[in-house]
Amino acid sequence: MDTQIFRMTPEEIDAQAIKSCAEIIKSGGLVAIPTETVYGLGADATDADAAAKIYAAKGRPSDNPLIIHIAAPEDAERYAHTSPLYYKLAKAFMPGPLTVILPKKDIIPSGVTGGLDTVAVRCPSHKVAHALIEASCVAIAAPSANLSGSPSPTSAEHVIADMNGRIDAIIDGGQCEIGLESTIVKLEGETAIMLRPGAITADALGCVCEKVEIAAAVTELLGENERPLSPGMKYKHYAPAAPLVLLEGEDDAVADFLVAAQSRENCAILGYSEEMPLLNNKNIIDVGARDDLATQAQTLFSALRETNSMSVDVIYAHLPTQNGLGLALYNRLIRAAAHTIKHID
Ligand code: AMP
Ligand code: MG
């Protein structure tokens, strides 16, 4: 398949290209789209055959449901049963990086929701994504636009690497601002249960909901027979080619360990900016300053991809804090590392 590539910026939307991509969506095709979180692989959310093409293009297990993307919070009415808490969250966080799980209506085929009777709804703030959803006149089902198991794409280059020749079109809208996927919540009464952490933090949710719970699978390894609240949580994710080991310990001790590791092992290091002057520059990636979680979020997935072109035996990275945006970084990194943590004394 020939994949068309369209280039535009949020400031200068190419209306003609959006129209062409909306036609692709309406006729059951696949378009990769930039969003503020990561790139999504979009199809008509009401078309079971189009959704099936997403699973085929990604190699995604069919029980892992898709998020549907809408142009305005109230558009959820067409696809799902909303609630007052949904609208409270929408008022605070939409458009933006928050996904809410709601009971689905029949218009959403079960092939989109992995057979579940709920559907995940998000209203992205990215102007290009918004323009395409509006022009398509339908919700767009879109998981991250990577091959299943590889890091989510945060630039069009990542999407091209994974999807060129497998989908109809890619819209290159530059680098994603946030770099990690949306926060996902399930609602129970006045409680929001966080199924996946993202840029909308537990503290931010707590300003709107009476109670916020964090699902165990966000930070812990599920037992073999345990069922996660979100099917996606049971899959290995973002796995780089070499094993990833997360380091925990005092800053100085970890920095000393990294310096020693470089002379002892064939390793890659995802280090803080402050550590860069201490290390020799072979196979090191600066993920941002120690306290700059936003930059670390923006860099994480491209850093993991970059390690794939380094022939190393092991990759070291820092175990992030679980506070604020750190929880999202922690969640992605422990899964990429298959929960391998090394304590440094
Ligand atoms: P991705 O599109 O790659 O960001 O993955 C979407 C995530 O949303 C996966 O982890 C899914 O398990 C989760 N998800 C989508 N729909 C539902 C749902 N109805 N209930 C629970 N989790 C969902
Ligand atoms: Mg994904």
Short mmCIF file of C-alpha atoms and ligand atoms in Angstrom, two decimals:
data_model
loop_
_atom_site.label_atom_id
_atom_site.label_comp_id
_atom_site.label_asym_id
_atom_site.label_seq_id
_atom_site.Cartn_x
_atom_site.Cartn_y
_atom_site.Cartn_z
CA MET A 1 0.00 0.00 0.00
CA ASP A 2 1.18 3.51 -0.84
CA THR A 3 1.07 5.70 2.27
CA GLN A 4 0.39 9.38 1.57
CA ILE A 5 2.19 11.83 3.85
CA PHE A 6 0.73 15.26 4.55
CA ARG A 7 2.65 17.94 6.44
CA MET A 8 1.11 20.77 8.45
CA THR A 9 1.39 22.59 11.76
CA PRO A 10 -1.34 23.33 14.32
CA GLU A 11 -0.91 27.01 13.43
CA GLU A 12 -1.30 26.42 9.69
CA ILE A 13 -3.78 23.69 9.00
CA ASP A 14 -3.93 22.48 5.40
CA ALA A 15 -7.69 22.38 4.83
CA GLN A 16 -7.36 20.48 1.55
CA ALA A 17 -5.22 17.76 3.17
CA ILE A 18 -7.66 17.50 6.09
CA LYS A 19 -10.48 17.04 3.58
CA SER A 20 -8.57 14.25 1.80
CA CYS A 21 -7.83 12.52 5.13
CA ALA A 22 -11.47 12.86 6.24
CA GLU A 23 -12.49 11.14 2.99
CA ILE A 24 -10.11 8.29 3.83
CA ILE A 25 -11.67 7.98 7.31
CA LYS A 26 -15.22 8.10 5.91
CA SER A 27 -14.44 5.38 3.39
CA GLY A 28 -13.05 3.03 6.04
CA GLY A 29 -9.33 3.75 5.70
CA LEU A 30 -6.58 4.50 8.24
CA VAL A 31 -4.89 7.85 8.92
CA ALA A 32 -2.14 8.46 11.49
CA ILE A 33 -2.73 11.74 13.30
CA PRO A 34 -0.73 13.97 15.61
CA THR A 35 -2.23 14.63 19.06
CA GLU A 36 -0.89 16.43 22.11
CA THR A 37 -0.07 13.05 23.74
CA VAL A 38 1.33 10.71 21.04
CA TYR A 39 0.46 9.99 17.40
CA GLY A 40 -2.75 8.00 16.96
CA LEU A 41 -3.74 5.54 14.25
CA GLY A 42 -7.26 6.65 13.35
CA ALA A 43 -10.31 5.03 11.76
CA ASP A 44 -14.09 5.58 11.81
CA ALA A 45 -15.09 4.47 15.33
CA THR A 46 -18.50 3.26 14.13
CA ASP A 47 -17.08 0.99 11.42
CA ALA A 48 -16.11 -2.48 12.64
CA ASP A 49 -14.18 -3.29 9.45
CA ALA A 50 -12.13 -0.10 9.71
CA ALA A 51 -11.33 -0.88 13.36
CA ALA A 52 -10.22 -4.38 12.34
CA LYS A 53 -7.71 -2.74 9.97
CA ILE A 54 -6.18 -0.87 12.93
CA TYR A 55 -5.56 -4.13 14.79
CA ALA A 56 -4.05 -5.69 11.65
CA ALA A 57 -1.77 -2.70 10.90
CA LYS A 58 -0.48 -2.59 14.50
CA GLY A 59 -0.40 -6.33 15.13
CA ARG A 60 -2.49 -5.50 18.22
CA PRO A 61 -4.31 -8.22 20.19
CA SER A 62 -8.03 -7.87 19.44
CA ASP A 63 -9.08 -7.82 23.11
CA ASN A 64 -7.14 -4.57 23.70
CA PRO A 65 -9.79 -1.86 23.18
CA LEU A 66 -9.38 1.44 21.33
CA ILE A 67 -9.96 5.00 22.54
CA ILE A 68 -12.49 7.01 20.51
CA HIS A 69 -11.67 10.66 19.85
CA ILE A 70 -14.38 13.32 19.69
CA ALA A 71 -14.39 16.99 18.69
CA ALA A 72 -16.31 18.30 21.74
CA PRO A 73 -17.14 16.76 25.15
CA GLU A 74 -20.88 16.68 24.44
CA ASP A 75 -20.29 14.60 21.28
CA ALA A 76 -19.83 11.69 23.71
CA GLU A 77 -23.66 11.51 23.89
CA ARG A 78 -23.77 9.92 20.45
CA TYR A 79 -21.50 7.06 21.46
CA ALA A 80 -21.79 6.57 25.22
CA HIS A 81 -23.90 7.08 28.34
CA THR A 82 -22.45 10.09 30.12
CA SER A 83 -22.88 11.21 33.75
CA PRO A 84 -22.57 14.45 35.76
CA LEU A 85 -19.05 13.42 36.83
CA TYR A 86 -18.09 13.01 33.15
CA TYR A 87 -19.14 16.61 32.52
CA LYS A 88 -17.31 17.84 35.62
CA LEU A 89 -14.13 16.19 34.34
CA ALA A 90 -14.80 17.48 30.82
CA LYS A 91 -15.16 21.04 32.11
CA ALA A 92 -11.84 20.82 33.91
CA PHE A 93 -9.73 18.79 31.47
CA MET A 94 -11.24 18.70 27.96
CA PRO A 95 -10.06 19.22 25.36
CA GLY A 96 -6.90 17.61 26.69
CA PRO A 97 -5.06 14.45 27.67
CA LEU A 98 -7.84 12.75 29.66
CA THR A 99 -9.72 9.59 28.59
CA VAL A 100 -12.91 8.58 30.40
CA ILE A 101 -14.40 5.08 30.30
CA LEU A 102 -18.20 5.18 29.85
CA PRO A 103 -20.94 2.60 29.15
CA LYS A 104 -21.10 2.34 25.36
CA LYS A 105 -24.05 2.80 23.03
CA ASP A 106 -24.81 0.33 20.22
CA ILE A 107 -23.37 2.62 17.53
CA ILE A 108 -19.89 1.58 18.74
CA PRO A 109 -19.18 -1.93 17.45
CA SER A 110 -17.84 -4.41 19.98
CA GLY A 111 -14.79 -4.85 17.74
CA VAL A 112 -13.70 -1.35 18.83
CA THR A 113 -14.03 -2.08 22.55
CA GLY A 114 -12.47 -5.53 22.62
CA GLY A 115 -15.89 -6.99 23.42
CA LEU A 116 -16.38 -4.75 26.49
CA ASP A 117 -19.68 -2.93 27.08
CA THR A 118 -17.76 0.25 27.89
CA VAL A 119 -15.95 2.65 25.59
CA ALA A 120 -12.98 4.95 26.22
CA VAL A 121 -13.67 8.57 25.17
CA ARG A 122 -11.20 11.41 24.67
CA CYS A 123 -11.41 14.92 23.26
CA PRO A 124 -7.91 15.88 22.06
CA SER A 125 -6.73 19.50 22.16
CA HIS A 126 -4.34 19.21 19.19
CA LYS A 127 -5.72 21.45 16.45
CA VAL A 128 -4.87 19.04 13.63
CA ALA A 129 -6.58 16.11 15.37
CA HIS A 130 -9.57 18.33 16.13
CA ALA A 131 -9.83 19.48 12.50
CA LEU A 132 -9.77 15.91 11.20
CA ILE A 133 -12.42 14.67 13.65
CA GLU A 134 -14.70 17.56 12.72
CA ALA A 135 -14.21 17.08 9.00
CA SER A 136 -14.85 13.33 9.33
CA CYS A 137 -18.22 13.98 11.08
CA VAL A 138 -17.66 10.91 13.26
CA ALA A 139 -15.61 9.85 16.28
CA ILE A 140 -12.17 8.54 15.36
CA ALA A 141 -10.99 5.37 17.08
CA ALA A 142 -7.26 5.67 17.54
CA PRO A 143 -4.72 3.70 19.54
CA SER A 144 -1.10 4.83 19.46
CA ALA A 145 0.28 4.63 15.90
CA ASN A 146 3.14 2.22 16.66
CA LEU A 147 3.57 -1.47 15.96
CA SER A 148 2.20 -3.30 18.99
CA GLY A 149 4.89 -3.66 21.66
CA SER A 150 7.14 -0.84 20.43
CA PRO A 151 7.28 2.62 22.04
CA SER A 152 4.43 4.99 21.20
CA PRO A 153 5.33 7.44 18.41
CA THR A 154 5.94 11.06 19.39
CA SER A 155 7.02 12.26 15.95
CA ALA A 156 5.96 11.53 12.36
CA GLU A 157 9.36 9.88 11.79
CA HIS A 158 8.43 7.24 14.40
CA VAL A 159 5.08 6.65 12.67
CA ILE A 160 6.74 6.38 9.26
CA ALA A 161 9.24 3.86 10.66
CA ASP A 162 6.43 1.62 11.98
CA MET A 163 3.52 2.24 9.59
CA ASN A 164 4.77 3.28 6.15
CA GLY A 165 3.15 0.98 3.58
CA ARG A 166 0.64 -0.39 6.12
CA ILE A 167 -1.85 2.52 6.26
CA ASP A 168 -3.45 5.03 3.87
CA ALA A 169 -2.04 8.29 5.18
CA ILE A 170 0.10 9.95 7.83
CA ILE A 171 -0.32 13.57 8.91
CA ASP A 172 3.03 14.97 10.03
CA GLY A 173 2.20 17.62 12.59
CA GLY A 174 5.62 17.79 14.24
CA GLN A 175 6.62 16.61 17.69
CA CYS A 176 3.94 15.75 20.28
CA GLU A 177 3.87 18.24 23.12
CA ILE A 178 3.32 15.83 26.04
CA GLY A 179 4.93 12.65 24.72
CA LEU A 180 3.06 10.16 26.95
CA GLU A 181 -0.40 8.71 26.34
CA SER A 182 -3.52 10.13 28.01
CA THR A 183 -4.58 9.57 31.60
CA ILE A 184 -7.38 6.96 31.60
CA VAL A 185 -10.07 6.97 34.31
CA LYS A 186 -13.03 4.78 35.05
CA LEU A 187 -15.87 6.35 37.06
CA GLU A 188 -17.60 4.68 40.01
CA GLY A 189 -20.08 6.97 41.74
CA GLU A 190 -18.06 10.09 42.60
CA THR A 191 -14.77 8.18 42.48
CA ALA A 192 -12.32 8.26 39.57
CA ILE A 193 -10.18 5.14 39.28
CA MET A 194 -7.00 5.87 37.39
CA LEU A 195 -6.28 2.98 35.02
CA ARG A 196 -3.37 4.66 33.27
CA PRO A 197 -1.48 7.74 34.49
CA GLY A 198 -0.73 10.58 32.09
CA ALA A 199 -0.34 14.34 32.07
CA ILE A 200 -3.59 14.81 34.03
CA THR A 201 -2.24 13.83 37.44
CA ALA A 202 -3.99 12.19 40.38
CA ASP A 203 -3.79 15.52 42.26
CA ALA A 204 -5.46 17.35 39.37
CA LEU A 205 -8.25 14.74 39.26
CA GLY A 206 -8.62 15.12 43.02
CA CYS A 207 -9.59 18.78 42.54
CA VAL A 208 -12.70 17.62 40.64
CA CYS A 209 -13.60 14.17 41.99
CA GLU A 210 -14.48 13.33 45.58
CA LYS A 211 -12.05 10.44 45.55
CA VAL A 212 -9.25 9.24 43.28
CA GLU A 213 -7.96 5.68 43.34
CA ILE A 214 -5.00 4.38 41.42
CA ALA A 215 -5.40 0.89 39.95
CA ALA A 216 -2.81 -1.57 41.27
CA ALA A 217 -1.58 -2.41 37.75
CA VAL A 218 -0.30 1.18 37.33
CA THR A 219 2.69 0.49 39.58
CA GLU A 220 2.66 -3.24 40.27
CA LEU A 221 3.17 -6.42 38.36
CA LEU A 222 -0.11 -8.29 38.04
CA GLY A 223 -0.28 -11.89 39.20
CA GLU A 224 -0.57 -14.49 36.44
CA ASN A 225 -4.33 -14.96 36.79
CA GLU A 226 -5.26 -11.41 37.78
CA ARG A 227 -7.45 -9.48 35.36
CA PRO A 228 -6.55 -5.82 34.92
CA LEU A 229 -9.32 -3.19 34.81
CA SER A 230 -7.86 -2.04 31.51
CA PRO A 231 -6.98 -4.86 29.11
CA GLY A 232 -3.96 -2.95 27.75
CA MET A 233 -2.25 -3.19 31.13
CA LYS A 234 -1.53 -6.86 30.80
CA TYR A 235 0.57 -6.50 27.66
CA LYS A 236 4.30 -5.99 27.66
CA HIS A 237 4.88 -2.51 26.33
CA TYR A 238 7.54 -0.27 24.89
CA ALA A 239 10.16 -2.99 25.05
CA PRO A 240 13.53 -1.82 23.73
CA ALA A 241 15.81 -4.35 21.97
CA ALA A 242 18.22 -4.65 24.94
CA PRO A 243 17.08 -5.28 28.52
CA LEU A 244 16.27 -2.08 30.41
CA VAL A 245 17.30 -1.80 34.08
CA LEU A 246 15.94 0.99 36.30
CA LEU A 247 18.27 2.37 38.95
CA GLU A 248 17.11 3.46 42.36
CA GLY A 249 19.30 5.14 44.98
CA GLU A 250 20.93 8.38 46.11
CA ASP A 251 21.81 10.70 43.20
CA ASP A 252 25.59 10.53 43.76
CA ALA A 253 25.64 6.76 44.18
CA VAL A 254 23.64 6.24 40.98
CA ALA A 255 25.90 8.65 39.06
CA ASP A 256 28.98 6.73 40.33
CA PHE A 257 27.37 3.47 39.26
CA LEU A 258 26.76 4.84 35.75
CA VAL A 259 30.34 6.07 35.37
CA ALA A 260 31.64 2.65 36.44
CA ALA A 261 29.13 0.84 34.21
CA GLN A 262 30.44 2.64 31.13
CA SER A 263 33.94 1.25 31.64
CA ARG A 264 32.73 -2.22 32.60
CA GLU A 265 29.84 -2.93 30.24
CA ASN A 266 28.53 -2.29 26.76
CA CYS A 267 25.62 -0.19 27.96
CA ALA A 268 23.32 2.64 26.91
CA ILE A 269 22.35 5.26 29.49
CA LEU A 270 19.21 7.38 29.65
CA GLY A 271 20.62 9.96 32.03
CA TYR A 272 19.73 13.32 33.47
CA SER A 273 21.24 16.49 31.95
CA GLU A 274 23.21 16.99 35.19
CA GLU A 275 24.97 13.64 34.63
CA MET A 276 26.03 14.25 31.03
CA PRO A 277 29.35 15.98 31.92
CA LEU A 278 30.32 12.99 34.12
CA LEU A 279 29.83 10.38 31.37
CA ASN A 280 31.69 9.65 28.17
CA ASN A 281 29.34 10.35 25.30
CA LYS A 282 29.15 6.86 23.82
CA ASN A 283 25.55 5.63 23.87
CA ILE A 284 24.20 8.23 26.27
CA ILE A 285 20.89 10.04 25.89
CA ASP A 286 20.04 13.20 27.81
CA VAL A 287 16.42 12.80 28.95
CA GLY A 288 16.21 16.23 30.57
CA ALA A 289 17.08 17.80 33.90
CA ARG A 290 16.46 15.71 37.05
CA ASP A 291 13.46 17.78 38.14
CA ASP A 292 12.10 18.53 34.67
CA LEU A 293 9.48 15.79 34.42
CA ALA A 294 7.74 17.44 31.43
CA THR A 295 10.90 17.21 29.32
CA GLN A 296 11.53 13.64 30.50
CA ALA A 297 7.99 12.74 29.42
CA GLN A 298 8.51 14.34 26.03
CA THR A 299 11.83 12.52 25.49
CA LEU A 300 11.11 9.05 26.90
CA PHE A 301 9.68 7.20 23.91
CA SER A 302 12.08 8.63 21.35
CA ALA A 303 14.96 7.79 23.74
CA LEU A 304 13.75 4.18 23.98
CA ARG A 305 13.54 4.00 20.18
CA GLU A 306 17.02 5.49 19.84
CA THR A 307 18.51 2.72 21.97
CA ASN A 308 17.35 0.21 19.35
CA SER A 309 19.99 1.48 16.95
CA MET A 310 22.76 1.12 19.55
CA SER A 311 24.08 -2.41 19.79
CA VAL A 312 24.30 -2.61 23.55
CA ASP A 313 23.86 -5.43 26.07
CA VAL A 314 21.92 -3.42 28.64
CA ILE A 315 20.19 -0.05 29.01
CA TYR A 316 20.21 1.90 32.29
CA ALA A 317 17.66 4.55 33.22
CA HIS A 318 16.53 6.18 36.46
CA LEU A 319 13.53 4.88 38.37
CA PRO A 320 11.26 7.95 38.38
CA THR A 321 9.36 9.40 41.32
CA GLN A 322 5.70 8.37 41.59
CA ASN A 323 4.62 11.95 42.30
CA GLY A 324 2.72 14.13 39.81
CA LEU A 325 3.69 13.50 36.19
CA GLY A 326 6.37 11.16 37.57
CA LEU A 327 3.73 8.45 38.00
CA ALA A 328 3.16 8.33 34.22
CA LEU A 329 6.91 8.08 33.59
CA TYR A 330 7.21 5.43 36.30
CA ASN A 331 4.35 3.40 34.78
CA ARG A 332 5.84 3.44 31.24
CA LEU A 333 9.39 2.74 32.42
CA ILE A 334 8.61 -0.18 34.73
CA ARG A 335 6.73 -1.85 31.91
CA ALA A 336 9.51 -1.18 29.38
CA ALA A 337 11.90 -2.69 31.96
CA ALA A 338 9.59 -5.64 32.74
CA HIS A 339 9.81 -4.42 36.39
CA THR A 340 13.61 -4.81 36.61
CA ILE A 341 14.81 -2.43 39.32
CA LYS A 342 18.37 -2.35 40.69
CA HIS A 343 18.97 -0.74 44.08
CA ILE A 344 22.26 1.15 44.34
CA ASP A 345 23.72 1.66 47.85
P1 AMP B 1 -3.56 3.10 23.32
O1 AMP B 1 -4.65 3.47 22.39
O2 AMP B 1 -2.44 2.38 22.71
O3 AMP B 1 -3.16 4.28 24.11
O4 AMP B 1 -4.26 2.10 24.32
C1 AMP B 1 -5.54 2.36 24.78
C2 AMP B 1 -5.65 1.97 26.21
O5 AMP B 1 -6.97 2.25 26.64
C3 AMP B 1 -5.40 0.50 26.44
O6 AMP B 1 -4.54 0.35 27.55
C4 AMP B 1 -6.77 -0.05 26.74
O7 AMP B 1 -6.71 -1.14 27.59
C5 AMP B 1 -7.48 1.16 27.37
N1 AMP B 1 -8.92 1.09 27.16
C6 AMP B 1 -9.60 1.37 26.03
N2 AMP B 1 -10.92 1.14 26.17
C7 AMP B 1 -11.10 0.69 27.43
C8 AMP B 1 -12.24 0.28 28.18
N3 AMP B 1 -13.45 0.25 27.65
N4 AMP B 1 -12.04 -0.11 29.46
C9 AMP B 1 -10.81 -0.09 30.00
N5 AMP B 1 -9.69 0.28 29.34
C10 AMP B 1 -9.82 0.68 28.07
MG MG B 2 -0.43 2.04 22.66
#
